[in-house]
Amino acid sequence: MSSLIMEVLEESKGQDNHILYHFNNEQTYIQNAVAFIKAGVKAGSPVLLVENDRHLLSIKQHLQEILSEKELANIHYSNNYDFYSATQSFDPDTIISYFKKTVEPYLNHGVPVWTWGLVEWGDEEDILDKIVLYENQVQSFTTDKGLISVCAYDSNLTPDGLEELLMKCHRVTLTDDLIKY
């Protein structure tokens, strides 16, 4: 399975470790997620997958077909609603704190971590400002700690103006058929 996410990972050699994925096609999205997770696990890294239930089911099915039980044990799943809305709202500080708490045990043992998160939120005021704040904090943390992190957004649900703001928070932007550095 060929995917643009693999091209990004190969070309960046870990330098562009905070990747924006703004997708339209769910099948292509699933393929890229599976390829990313497989690459992380094969590299010996734990992978944190923050995903909605519908995608999670499909991704797990694909992974069970291509990874061993031992490799599957290196994948840690989190429901994205619980991850991003633990306090009933999209609160960047709470999300970052939870994110750090989740990955730091691995980082403290010198293990590089790969993360893939489908960012979703409810109806909230000032959501654009909150998302930009969150993404800037993720950028800082991933760069500082050497994580490889994909932040995915469904373009069908993205408010006007958010994609442009997100591109400023990431060194690489990936769509279903294009890579922008």
Coordinates of N, CA, C and O in Angstrom, one line a residue:
M1 N 0.8 -1.2 0.0 CA 0.0 0.0 0.0 C 0.9 1.2 0.0 O 1.7 1.4 0.9
S2 N 0.8 2.0 -1.0 CA 1.5 3.2 -1.1 C 0.7 4.4 -0.6 O -0.5 4.4 -0.8
S3 N 1.4 5.3 0.1 CA 0.6 6.4 0.7 C 1.5 7.6 0.8 O 2.7 7.5 0.9
L4 N 0.9 8.8 0.7 CA 1.6 10.0 0.8 C 2.3 10.2 2.2 O 3.3 10.8 2.3
I5 N 1.7 9.7 3.2 CA 2.3 9.8 4.5 C 3.6 9.2 4.6 O 4.6 9.7 5.2
M6 N 3.8 8.1 3.9 CA 5.1 7.4 3.9 C 6.1 8.3 3.1 O 7.3 8.4 3.5
E7 N 5.7 8.9 2.1 CA 6.6 9.8 1.3 C 7.0 11.0 2.2 O 8.2 11.3 2.2
V8 N 6.1 11.5 3.0 CA 6.5 12.6 3.9 C 7.5 12.1 4.9 O 8.5 12.8 5.2
L9 N 7.3 10.9 5.5 CA 8.2 10.4 6.5 C 9.6 10.1 5.9 O 10.6 10.4 6.6
E10 N 9.6 9.6 4.7 CA 10.9 9.3 4.1 C 11.6 10.6 3.7 O 12.8 10.7 3.9
E11 N 10.9 11.6 3.2 CA 11.6 12.8 2.8 C 12.0 13.7 4.0 O 13.1 14.3 3.9
S12 N 11.3 13.6 5.0 CA 11.6 14.5 6.2 C 12.7 14.0 7.1 O 13.3 14.8 7.8
K13 N 12.9 12.7 7.1 CA 13.9 12.1 8.0 C 13.8 12.6 9.4 O 14.8 12.8 10.1
G14 N 12.6 12.7 9.9 CA 12.3 13.2 11.2 C 12.4 14.6 11.5 O 12.2 15.1 12.6
Q15 N 12.8 15.4 10.5 CA 12.9 16.9 10.7 C 11.6 17.6 10.7 O 11.4 18.6 11.4
D16 N 10.6 17.1 10.0 CA 9.3 17.7 9.9 C 8.4 16.8 10.7 O 7.6 16.0 10.1
N17 N 8.4 16.8 12.0 CA 7.8 15.8 12.8 C 6.4 16.2 13.3 O 5.7 15.4 14.0
H18 N 5.9 17.3 12.9 CA 4.5 17.7 13.3 C 3.8 18.0 11.9 O 4.0 19.0 11.3
I19 N 2.9 17.0 11.6 CA 2.3 17.0 10.2 C 0.8 17.3 10.3 O 0.1 16.6 11.1
L20 N 0.4 18.2 9.5 CA -1.1 18.4 9.3 C -1.6 17.6 8.2 O -1.0 17.5 7.1
Y21 N -2.7 16.8 8.5 CA -3.3 16.0 7.4 C -4.7 16.5 7.3 O -5.6 16.3 8.2
H22 N -5.1 17.2 6.3 CA -6.4 17.8 6.0 C -7.0 17.0 4.9 O -6.7 17.1 3.7
F23 N -7.9 16.1 5.3 CA -8.4 15.0 4.3 C -9.8 15.2 3.9 O -10.6 15.9 4.6
N24 N -10.2 14.7 2.7 CA -11.5 14.7 2.2 C -12.1 13.2 2.1 O -13.2 13.0 2.4
N25 N -11.2 12.3 1.7 CA -11.6 10.9 1.4 C -11.3 10.0 2.6 O -10.1 9.8 3.0
E26 N -12.3 9.4 3.2 CA -12.2 8.6 4.4 C -11.3 7.3 4.1 O -10.6 6.9 4.9
Q27 N -11.5 6.7 2.9 CA -10.7 5.5 2.6 C -9.2 5.9 2.5 O -8.4 5.1 3.0
T28 N -8.9 7.0 1.8 CA -7.5 7.4 1.7 C -7.0 7.7 3.1 O -5.8 7.4 3.5
Y29 N -7.8 8.4 3.9 CA -7.4 8.7 5.3 C -7.1 7.4 6.1 O -6.1 7.3 6.8
I30 N -7.9 6.4 6.0 CA -7.7 5.1 6.7 C -6.4 4.5 6.2 O -5.6 4.0 7.0
Q31 N -6.2 4.5 4.9 CA -4.9 3.9 4.3 C -3.7 4.7 4.9 O -2.7 4.0 5.3
N32 N -3.8 6.0 4.9 CA -2.6 6.7 5.5 C -2.4 6.5 7.0 O -1.3 6.3 7.4
A33 N -3.5 6.4 7.7 CA -3.4 6.1 9.2 C -2.8 4.7 9.4 O -1.9 4.6 10.2
V34 N -3.2 3.7 8.6 CA -2.7 2.4 8.8 C -1.2 2.4 8.4 O -0.4 1.8 9.1
A35 N -0.8 3.0 7.3 CA 0.6 3.0 6.9 C 1.4 3.7 7.9 O 2.5 3.3 8.2
F36 N 1.0 4.8 8.5 CA 1.7 5.5 9.5 C 1.9 4.7 10.8 O 3.0 4.6 11.3
I37 N 0.8 4.1 11.2 CA 0.9 3.2 12.4 C 1.8 2.0 12.2 O 2.7 1.7 13.0
K38 N 1.7 1.4 11.1 CA 2.6 0.3 10.7 C 4.0 0.7 10.7 O 4.9 0.0 11.3
A39 N 4.3 1.8 10.1 CA 5.7 2.3 10.0 C 6.3 2.6 11.5 O 7.4 2.3 11.8
G40 N 5.4 3.2 12.3 CA 5.9 3.5 13.7 C 6.2 2.2 14.4 O 7.2 2.1 15.1
V41 N 5.3 1.3 14.4 CA 5.4 0.0 15.1 C 6.7 -0.7 14.5 O 7.5 -1.3 15.3
K42 N 6.8 -0.8 13.2 CA 8.0 -1.5 12.6 C 9.3 -0.8 13.0 O 10.3 -1.4 13.0
A43 N 9.2 0.5 13.3 CA 10.4 1.2 13.7 C 10.7 1.0 15.2 O 11.7 1.5 15.7
G44 N 9.8 0.3 15.9 CA 10.0 0.0 17.3 C 9.5 1.0 18.2 O 9.8 1.0 19.4
S45 N 8.6 1.9 17.7 CA 8.1 2.9 18.6 C 6.6 2.6 19.0 O 5.9 2.0 18.2
P46 N 6.3 3.0 20.2 CA 4.9 2.9 20.5 C 4.1 4.0 19.7 O 4.6 5.0 19.4
V47 N 2.9 3.7 19.4 CA 2.0 4.6 18.6 C 0.8 4.9 19.4 O 0.1 4.0 19.9
L48 N 0.5 6.2 19.6 CA -0.8 6.6 20.2 C -1.7 7.0 19.1 O -1.4 7.9 18.3
L49 N -2.8 6.3 19.0 CA -3.9 6.6 18.0 C -5.1 7.2 18.7 O -5.7 6.6 19.6
V50 N -5.4 8.5 18.4 CA -6.5 9.2 19.0 C -7.5 9.4 17.9 O -7.3 10.1 16.9
E51 N -8.6 8.7 17.9 CA -9.5 8.5 16.8 C -10.9 8.4 17.2 O -11.2 8.0 18.3
N52 N -11.8 8.7 16.3 CA -13.3 8.4 16.6 C -13.6 7.0 16.4 O -12.8 6.2 15.8
D53 N -14.7 6.5 17.0 CA -15.0 5.1 17.1 C -15.2 4.5 15.7 O -14.8 3.3 15.5
R54 N -15.8 5.2 14.8 CA -16.0 4.7 13.4 C -14.7 4.4 12.7 O -14.5 3.3 12.2
H55 N -13.8 5.3 12.7 CA -12.5 5.1 12.1 C -11.7 4.1 12.9 O -10.9 3.3 12.3
L56 N -11.8 4.1 14.2 CA -11.0 3.2 15.0 C -11.3 1.7 14.6 O -10.4 0.9 14.5
L57 N -12.5 1.4 14.4 CA -12.9 0.0 14.1 C -12.3 -0.4 12.8 O -11.7 -1.5 12.7
S58 N -12.3 0.4 11.8 CA -11.8 0.1 10.5 C -10.3 0.0 10.5 O -9.7 -0.9 10.0
I59 N -9.6 1.0 11.2 CA -8.2 1.0 11.3 C -7.7 -0.3 12.1 O -6.8 -1.0 11.6
K60 N -8.4 -0.6 13.1 CA -8.0 -1.9 13.9 C -8.1 -3.1 13.0 O -7.2 -4.0 13.1
Q61 N -9.2 -3.2 12.2 CA -9.3 -4.3 11.3 C -8.2 -4.5 10.4 O -7.6 -5.5 10.2
H62 N -7.8 -3.4 9.8 CA -6.7 -3.4 8.8 C -5.4 -3.8 9.5 O -4.6 -4.5 9.0
L63 N -5.1 -3.2 10.7 CA -3.9 -3.5 11.4 C -3.8 -4.9 11.8 O -2.7 -5.5 11.8
Q64 N -4.9 -5.5 12.2 CA -4.9 -6.9 12.6 C -4.6 -7.9 11.5 O -4.1 -9.0 11.7
E65 N -4.8 -7.4 10.2 CA -4.4 -8.2 9.1 C -2.9 -8.1 8.7 O -2.4 -9.0 8.1
I66 N -2.2 -7.1 9.2 CA -0.9 -6.9 8.8 C 0.2 -6.9 9.9 O 1.4 -6.9 9.6
L67 N -0.2 -6.9 11.1 CA 0.7 -6.8 12.2 C 0.5 -8.0 13.1 O -0.6 -8.6 13.3
S68 N 1.6 -8.4 13.8 CA 1.6 -9.5 14.8 C 0.9 -9.1 16.1 O 0.8 -7.8 16.3
E69 N 0.6 -10.0 16.9 CA 0.0 -9.7 18.2 C 1.0 -8.8 19.0 O 0.6 -7.8 19.7
K70 N 2.3 -9.1 19.0 CA 3.3 -8.3 19.7 C 3.4 -6.9 19.1 O 3.5 -5.9 19.9
E71 N 3.3 -6.7 17.8 CA 3.3 -5.4 17.2 C 2.0 -4.6 17.6 O 2.1 -3.4 17.9
L72 N 0.9 -5.3 17.6 CA -0.4 -4.7 17.9 C -0.4 -4.2 19.4 O -1.0 -3.2 19.7
A73 N 0.4 -4.8 20.2 CA 0.5 -4.4 21.6 C 1.2 -3.1 21.8 O 1.1 -2.4 22.8
N74 N 1.9 -2.6 20.7 CA 2.6 -1.3 20.8 C 1.7 -0.1 20.4 O 2.2 1.0 20.3
I75 N 0.4 -0.4 20.1 CA -0.5 0.6 19.6 C -1.4 0.9 20.8 O -2.0 0.0 21.4
H76 N -1.5 2.2 21.2 CA -2.3 2.6 22.3 C -3.5 3.5 21.7 O -3.2 4.4 21.0
Y77 N -4.7 3.1 22.0 CA -5.9 3.7 21.4 C -6.5 4.6 22.4 O -6.6 4.3 23.6
S78 N -7.0 5.7 21.9 CA -7.8 6.6 22.7 C -8.9 7.2 21.9 O -8.7 7.6 20.7
N79 N -10.1 7.2 22.5 CA -11.3 7.8 21.8 C -11.0 9.3 21.7 O -10.7 10.0 22.7
N80 N -11.2 9.9 20.5 CA -10.8 11.3 20.4 C -11.8 12.3 21.1 O -11.4 13.3 21.5
Y81 N -13.0 11.8 21.3 CA -14.0 12.7 22.1 C -13.5 12.8 23.5 O -13.4 13.9 24.1
D82 N -13.1 11.6 24.1 CA -12.6 11.7 25.5 C -11.3 12.4 25.5 O -11.0 13.2 26.5
F83 N -10.4 12.3 24.5 CA -9.1 12.9 24.6 C -9.2 14.5 24.4 O -8.6 15.2 25.2
Y84 N -10.0 14.9 23.5 CA -10.1 16.4 23.2 C -11.2 17.1 24.0 O -11.2 18.3 24.1
S85 N -12.1 16.4 24.6 CA -13.2 17.0 25.4 C -13.4 16.5 26.8 O -14.5 16.4 27.3
A86 N -12.3 16.1 27.4 CA -12.4 15.5 28.8 C -13.1 16.4 29.7 O -13.7 16.0 30.7
T87 N -13.0 17.8 29.5 CA -13.6 18.7 30.4 C -14.9 19.3 29.8 O -15.3 20.4 30.2
Q88 N -15.5 18.6 28.9 CA -16.7 19.0 28.2 C -16.5 20.1 27.2 O -17.5 20.7 26.7
S89 N -15.3 20.5 27.0 CA -15.0 21.5 26.0 C -13.6 21.3 25.5 O -12.8 20.6 26.1
F90 N -13.2 22.0 24.4 CA -11.9 21.9 23.8 C -11.0 22.9 24.5 O -11.0 24.0 24.2
D91 N -10.3 22.4 25.6 CA -9.4 23.2 26.4 C -8.0 22.8 26.1 O -7.5 21.8 26.5
P92 N -7.3 23.7 25.4 CA -5.9 23.4 24.9 C -5.0 23.0 26.1 O -4.2 22.0 26.0
D93 N -5.0 23.7 27.2 CA -4.1 23.4 28.3 C -4.4 22.0 28.9 O -3.5 21.2 29.2
T94 N -5.7 21.6 29.0 CA -6.0 20.3 29.6 C -5.6 19.2 28.6 O -5.1 18.2 29.0
I95 N -5.8 19.5 27.3 CA -5.5 18.5 26.3 C -4.0 18.2 26.2 O -3.5 17.1 26.2
I96 N -3.2 19.3 26.2 CA -1.8 19.2 26.2 C -1.2 18.5 27.5 O -0.4 17.6 27.4
S97 N -1.8 18.8 28.6 CA -1.4 18.2 29.8 C -1.7 16.6 29.8 O -0.8 15.8 30.1
Y98 N -2.8 16.3 29.3 CA -3.2 14.8 29.1 C -2.3 14.2 28.1 O -1.8 13.1 28.3
F99 N -2.0 14.9 27.0 CA -1.1 14.4 25.9 C 0.3 14.1 26.5 O 0.8 13.0 26.3
K100 N 0.8 15.0 27.2 CA 2.1 14.9 27.8 C 2.2 13.7 28.8 O 3.1 12.9 28.8
K101 N 1.1 13.6 29.6 CA 1.1 12.6 30.6 C 1.0 11.2 30.0 O 1.5 10.2 30.5
T102 N 0.4 11.1 28.8 CA 0.2 9.9 28.1 C 1.6 9.4 27.5 O 1.9 8.2 27.5
V103 N 2.3 10.4 26.9 CA 3.5 10.0 26.2 C 4.8 10.0 27.0 O 5.8 9.4 26.6
E104 N 4.9 10.8 28.0 CA 6.1 11.0 28.8 C 6.7 9.7 29.4 O 7.9 9.6 29.5
P105 N 5.9 8.8 29.8 CA 6.5 7.5 30.4 C 7.4 6.9 29.3 O 8.5 6.3 29.7
Y106 N 7.0 6.9 28.1 CA 7.9 6.3 27.0 C 9.1 7.2 26.8 O 10.2 6.7 26.7
L107 N 8.9 8.5 26.7 CA 10.0 9.5 26.5 C 11.0 9.4 27.6 O 12.2 9.5 27.3
N108 N 10.6 9.2 28.8 CA 11.5 9.1 29.9 C 12.4 7.9 29.9 O 13.4 7.9 30.5
H109 N 12.0 6.9 29.1 CA 12.8 5.7 28.9 C 13.5 5.8 27.5 O 14.1 4.8 27.0
G110 N 13.6 7.0 26.9 CA 14.3 7.2 25.6 C 13.6 6.5 24.4 O 14.3 6.3 23.4
V111 N 12.3 6.2 24.5 CA 11.6 5.6 23.4 C 10.9 6.7 22.6 O 10.1 7.4 23.2
P112 N 11.2 6.8 21.3 CA 10.5 7.8 20.5 C 9.0 7.3 20.3 O 8.7 6.2 20.2
V113 N 8.1 8.3 20.3 CA 6.7 8.0 20.2 C 6.2 8.6 19.0 O 6.5 9.7 18.6
W114 N 5.3 7.9 18.3 CA 4.5 8.3 17.2 C 3.1 8.6 17.6 O 2.5 7.7 18.3
T115 N 2.5 9.7 17.2 CA 1.1 9.9 17.5 C 0.3 10.3 16.2 O 0.8 10.9 15.3
W116 N -1.0 9.9 16.2 CA -1.9 10.2 15.2 C -3.2 10.6 15.9 O -3.8 9.8 16.6
G117 N -3.6 11.8 15.6 CA -4.8 12.3 16.3 C -5.8 12.9 15.3 O -5.4 13.9 14.6
L118 N -7.0 12.4 15.3 CA -8.1 13.1 14.5 C -8.7 14.1 15.4 O -9.4 13.8 16.4
V119 N -8.5 15.4 15.1 CA -9.0 16.5 16.0 C -10.4 16.8 15.6 O -10.7 17.2 14.5
E120 N -11.3 16.7 16.6 CA -12.7 17.0 16.4 C -13.2 17.7 17.7 O -12.5 17.6 18.7
W121 N -14.2 18.5 17.6 CA -14.7 19.3 18.7 C -16.2 19.5 18.5 O -16.8 19.3 17.5
G122 N -16.8 19.9 19.6 CA -18.3 20.2 19.5 C -18.5 21.7 19.1 O -17.6 22.4 18.6
D123 N -19.7 22.2 19.3 CA -20.0 23.6 19.0 C -19.5 24.4 20.1 O -19.9 24.4 21.2
E124 N -18.5 25.2 19.8 CA -17.9 26.1 20.8 C -17.5 27.4 20.2 O -17.2 27.5 19.0
E125 N -17.6 28.4 21.0 CA -17.2 29.8 20.6 C -15.6 29.8 20.6 O -15.0 29.1 21.4
D126 N -15.1 30.7 19.8 CA -13.6 30.9 19.8 C -12.8 29.6 19.5 O -11.7 29.4 19.9
I127 N -13.5 28.6 18.8 CA -12.8 27.3 18.5 C -11.5 27.5 17.7 O -10.5 26.8 17.9
L128 N -11.5 28.5 16.8 CA -10.3 28.7 15.9 C -9.1 29.1 16.8 O -8.0 28.5 16.7
D129 N -9.3 30.0 17.7 CA -8.3 30.4 18.6 C -7.8 29.3 19.5 O -6.6 29.1 19.7
K130 N -8.7 28.5 20.0 CA -8.4 27.3 20.9 C -7.5 26.3 20.1 O -6.6 25.8 20.6
I131 N -8.0 26.0 18.9 CA -7.2 25.0 18.1 C -5.8 25.5 17.7 O -4.9 24.8 17.8
V132 N -5.7 26.8 17.4 CA -4.4 27.3 17.0 C -3.5 27.3 18.3 O -2.3 26.9 18.2
L133 N -4.0 27.6 19.4 CA -3.2 27.6 20.6 C -2.8 26.1 20.9 O -1.6 25.9 21.2
Y134 N -3.7 25.2 20.8 CA -3.4 23.8 21.0 C -2.3 23.3 20.0 O -1.3 22.7 20.4
E135 N -2.5 23.6 18.7 CA -1.5 23.2 17.7 C -0.1 23.8 17.9 O 0.9 23.1 17.7
N136 N -0.1 25.1 18.3 CA 1.2 25.7 18.6 C 1.9 25.0 19.8 O 3.1 24.8 19.8
Q137 N 1.1 24.6 20.8 CA 1.7 23.8 21.9 C 2.2 22.4 21.5 O 3.2 22.0 21.9
V138 N 1.4 21.8 20.6 CA 1.8 20.5 20.1 C 3.1 20.6 19.3 O 4.1 19.8 19.4
Q139 N 3.2 21.7 18.5 CA 4.4 21.9 17.7 C 5.6 22.0 18.6 O 6.6 21.4 18.3
S140 N 5.5 22.8 19.6 CA 6.6 23.0 20.5 C 7.0 21.7 21.2 O 8.2 21.4 21.3
F141 N 6.0 21.0 21.7 CA 6.3 19.7 22.4 C 6.9 18.7 21.5 O 7.9 18.0 21.9
T142 N 6.3 18.5 20.3 CA 6.8 17.5 19.4 C 8.3 17.8 19.0 O 9.1 16.9 18.9
T143 N 8.5 19.0 18.7 CA 9.9 19.4 18.3 C 10.9 19.2 19.5 O 12.0 18.7 19.3
D144 N 10.5 19.6 20.7 CA 11.3 19.5 21.9 C 11.6 18.1 22.2 O 12.7 17.7 22.6
K145 N 10.6 17.2 22.1 CA 10.7 15.8 22.5 C 11.0 14.8 21.4 O 11.2 13.6 21.6
G146 N 11.0 15.3 20.1 CA 11.3 14.4 19.0 C 10.2 13.4 18.6 O 10.5 12.4 18.1
L147 N 9.0 13.8 18.9 CA 7.9 12.9 18.5 C 7.6 13.1 17.0 O 7.9 14.1 16.5
I148 N 7.0 12.1 16.5 CA 6.4 12.2 15.1 C 4.9 12.2 15.3 O 4.4 11.3 15.8
S149 N 4.3 13.3 14.9 CA 2.9 13.5 15.2 C 2.1 14.0 14.0 O 2.5 15.0 13.4
V150 N 1.0 13.3 13.8 CA 0.1 13.7 12.7 C -1.2 14.3 13.4 O -1.8 13.6 14.2
C151 N -1.6 15.5 13.0 CA -2.8 16.1 13.5 C -3.8 16.1 12.3 O -3.5 16.8 11.3
A152 N -4.8 15.3 12.3 CA -5.7 15.1 11.2 C -7.0 15.9 11.4 O -7.5 16.0 12.5
Y153 N -7.5 16.5 10.3 CA -8.7 17.3 10.3 C -9.5 16.9 9.1 O -9.0 16.9 8.0
D154 N -10.8 16.6 9.3 CA -11.7 16.3 8.2 C -12.1 17.7 7.5 O -12.7 18.5 8.1
S155 N -11.7 17.8 6.2 CA -11.9 19.1 5.6 C -13.4 19.4 5.4 O -13.8 20.6 5.3
N156 N -14.2 18.4 5.5 CA -15.7 18.6 5.4 C -16.3 19.3 6.6 O -17.4 19.8 6.6
L157 N -15.5 19.2 7.7 CA -16.0 19.7 9.0 C -15.2 20.9 9.5 O -15.5 21.5 10.6
T158 N -14.2 21.3 8.7 CA -13.3 22.4 9.1 C -13.9 23.7 8.8 O -14.3 24.0 7.7
P159 N -14.0 24.6 9.8 CA -14.6 25.9 9.6 C -13.7 26.8 8.6 O -12.5 26.5 8.5
D160 N -14.4 27.7 8.0 CA -13.7 28.6 7.1 C -12.5 29.3 7.8 O -12.7 29.7 8.9
G161 N -11.4 29.3 7.2 CA -10.2 30.0 7.7 C -9.3 29.1 8.6 O -8.2 29.5 8.8
L162 N -9.8 28.0 9.0 CA -9.0 27.1 9.9 C -7.8 26.5 9.2 O -6.7 26.4 9.7
E163 N -8.0 26.0 8.0 CA -7.0 25.3 7.3 C -5.7 26.3 7.1 O -4.6 25.9 7.4
E164 N -6.0 27.5 6.8 CA -4.9 28.5 6.6 C -4.2 28.7 7.9 O -2.9 28.7 8.0
L165 N -4.9 28.8 9.0 CA -4.3 28.9 10.3 C -3.5 27.7 10.7 O -2.4 27.8 11.3
L166 N -4.0 26.5 10.4 CA -3.3 25.3 10.7 C -2.0 25.1 10.0 O -1.0 24.6 10.5
M167 N -2.0 25.6 8.7 CA -0.8 25.5 7.9 C 0.3 26.3 8.5 O 1.5 25.9 8.4
K168 N 0.0 27.3 9.3 CA 1.0 28.1 9.9 C 1.6 27.4 11.2 O 2.7 27.8 11.6
C169 N 0.9 26.4 11.7 CA 1.3 25.7 12.9 C 2.1 24.4 12.5 O 2.5 23.7 13.5
H170 N 2.2 24.1 11.3 CA 2.8 22.8 10.9 C 3.8 23.1 9.8 O 3.6 24.0 8.9
R171 N 4.9 22.4 9.8 CA 5.9 22.5 8.7 C 5.5 21.8 7.4 O 6.0 22.1 6.3
V172 N 4.6 20.8 7.6 CA 4.2 20.0 6.4 C 2.7 19.8 6.5 O 2.1 19.6 7.5
T173 N 2.1 20.0 5.3 CA 0.6 19.8 5.2 C 0.4 18.7 4.2 O 1.0 18.8 3.1
L174 N -0.4 17.8 4.5 CA -0.7 16.7 3.7 C -2.2 16.7 3.4 O -3.0 16.9 4.3
T175 N -2.6 16.5 2.1 CA -4.0 16.3 1.8 C -4.1 14.8 1.2 O -3.1 14.1 1.2
D176 N -5.2 14.4 0.7 CA -5.4 13.1 0.2 C -4.5 12.9 -1.0 O -4.1 11.8 -1.3
D177 N -4.1 14.0 -1.7 CA -3.3 13.8 -2.9 C -2.1 14.8 -3.1 O -1.6 14.9 -4.2
L178 N -1.8 15.5 -2.0 CA -0.8 16.6 -2.2 C 0.0 16.7 -0.9 O -0.5 16.6 0.2
I179 N 1.3 17.0 -1.0 CA 2.2 17.4 0.1 C 2.6 18.8 -0.1 O 3.1 19.1 -1.2
K180 N 2.5 19.6 1.0 CA 3.0 21.0 0.9 C 4.0 21.2 2.0 O 3.7 20.9 3.2
Y181 N 5.2 21.6 1.7 CA 6.2 21.9 2.7 C 6.3 23.4 3.0 O 6.1 24.2 2.1

